[in-house]
């Protein structure tokens, strides 16, 4: 049910990005000319501290993913795109104490589809400096898994399903003064939230618990550089640092990294 | 420097910075998570290590003077050194976390390893001086009894209480009714966990004082005030108990009295009812009383199987409403006198069990604690576990609580009787399995 809801939201966002926005920009694009399609392959990894049980407990969500993006330059300086890919989310450490037998998830990675949409708008260009706004929405839906529950006097099993969503949006400053490289620095609102459901079946003893989680930190520092040997080929190397408040007090730092290869079609 | 060269240098610097920022966490930090889970299980958020301290060992090829120079270069303050290991404890510079310092040091080729200064926490063990004699809760292979020449137990032939207490020691809103011979209301190891002076159906008043000894033993096993530097530890040491007197000074009761006691307990806030007595015959009154408690009032009812080696007695034999408990000993072997039958659900230690006795029971120069055998003791241990489960998981029904207790058992006689059997039911209870989160792993 949850996965269906996420799918519906994602489709709406995708539709907005793929249909409405480009359509609205088409006239401007036609007027300015020089527009086109780009495709990208992206490998991304993030490690985010997630909090749950009313922010009284925490664990980590580790997520390597591969994404394929199709972007359309709807107007000069305006790119909209669709994203699809596959992730291997690791929710280890999440504990379910509302089940008849409490369970701490240590099942490792769970594969699943990722879909999303992205948008980039150039706002200001002054000499070698460019200031733009970037936004991306992605949603991951892990496939359900059934695992045996061991260590009991009788046989039991646990069904797991999980999903997450991520919104990133914020301004980025680019420097184009170098011939081949364009370093950048950006700030972003970067929120991840999701849920994991465990259903326990041990003979006639059954229970189900849904655990809602959210990333502890929401403001990210993005930095990196774009290598651009030609106008039709680019490679982006990026990093993200996200400070957060630890549940037990003190500050922590989450991180992410991305490599994105972009080809103009 | 040509513009092209400047570009190349910039890119190299940027790549190095990115590589530094996004490398996988240093090995020491991965270990931190693992160690934290192992030793701070389920406490979740307790810090796993000292936030600004790091332990460092240099490679043997690095001279002592060089070591101190390197530490000075990182602005790390040496707090101590373990000479035998050549390991320094250093404090990270102000504003630098242990993780940052470890990350920097781990890239230094002179450093053999650097890792956090981890915390290790003692498992929750109460400071009650007689706890060491309670093999049923924690069997370390100790003497079973305080007299020289007593037998020794088998390590881990116990109900795993200390590790379960890491998860919970009970909720003071959970009340265990001890429907028995009453309780010594003045016992120093019990009074603090007594909900009220209870109800006496033998003498028809509200003073459930114990003129036998049996009920006082049950109260100690279930909910003795614990970690108080006195006497013994109870299984559910933060729960309350409610004494209900239905057995007379000889430990004998009648159907009407015991049924009245069960119903009164159920009507007066009991979450668990302990029935550490049995009869060879049941009757509809008793059956309906336990049915009322379980079905109508949602109470978990636990009963002793009986001690004559025969069939499971009543009310334990009322399988739909009562958890029937057999007895094991300090080697996880079945007690020879423990009753048997298909109605048996679980077992718990019932041989040479130390518990509270009334203060009048021994002479004044003796401590009010004594040993006893019987499935009564076994049932009391199970009632304590039931109380802990009810506090931790208040949404579970009595039937679900009973199943959690059954399915979490260790099948201690599996070599001869695998699975549920008529001797020990599902096996000896295991508090840790019942209460501490199970780790769900892929094979």
XYZ file of C-alpha atoms in Angstrom, chain A residues 3 6 89 91 94 110-112 140-145 160-164 194-197:
23
model
C 4.836 1.442 -1.998
C 5.058 6.373 -3.180
C 19.700 0.247 0.689
C 18.836 -0.347 6.962
C 16.735 -0.413 12.903
C 17.832 -4.764 0.069
C 17.659 -4.045 -3.620
C 15.002 -1.856 -5.140
C 13.382 4.158 -3.631
C 11.179 1.119 -3.235
C 12.915 -1.982 -1.974
C 11.558 -5.304 -3.025
C 10.003 -7.357 -0.248
C 12.133 -10.049 1.293
C 10.582 -6.965 5.217
C 9.677 -4.124 2.939
C 11.089 -0.627 2.848
C 10.847 2.607 0.946
C 12.450 6.016 1.120
C 11.035 6.623 4.696
C 9.634 3.611 6.363
C 10.412 -0.021 6.917
C 7.826 -2.642 7.730
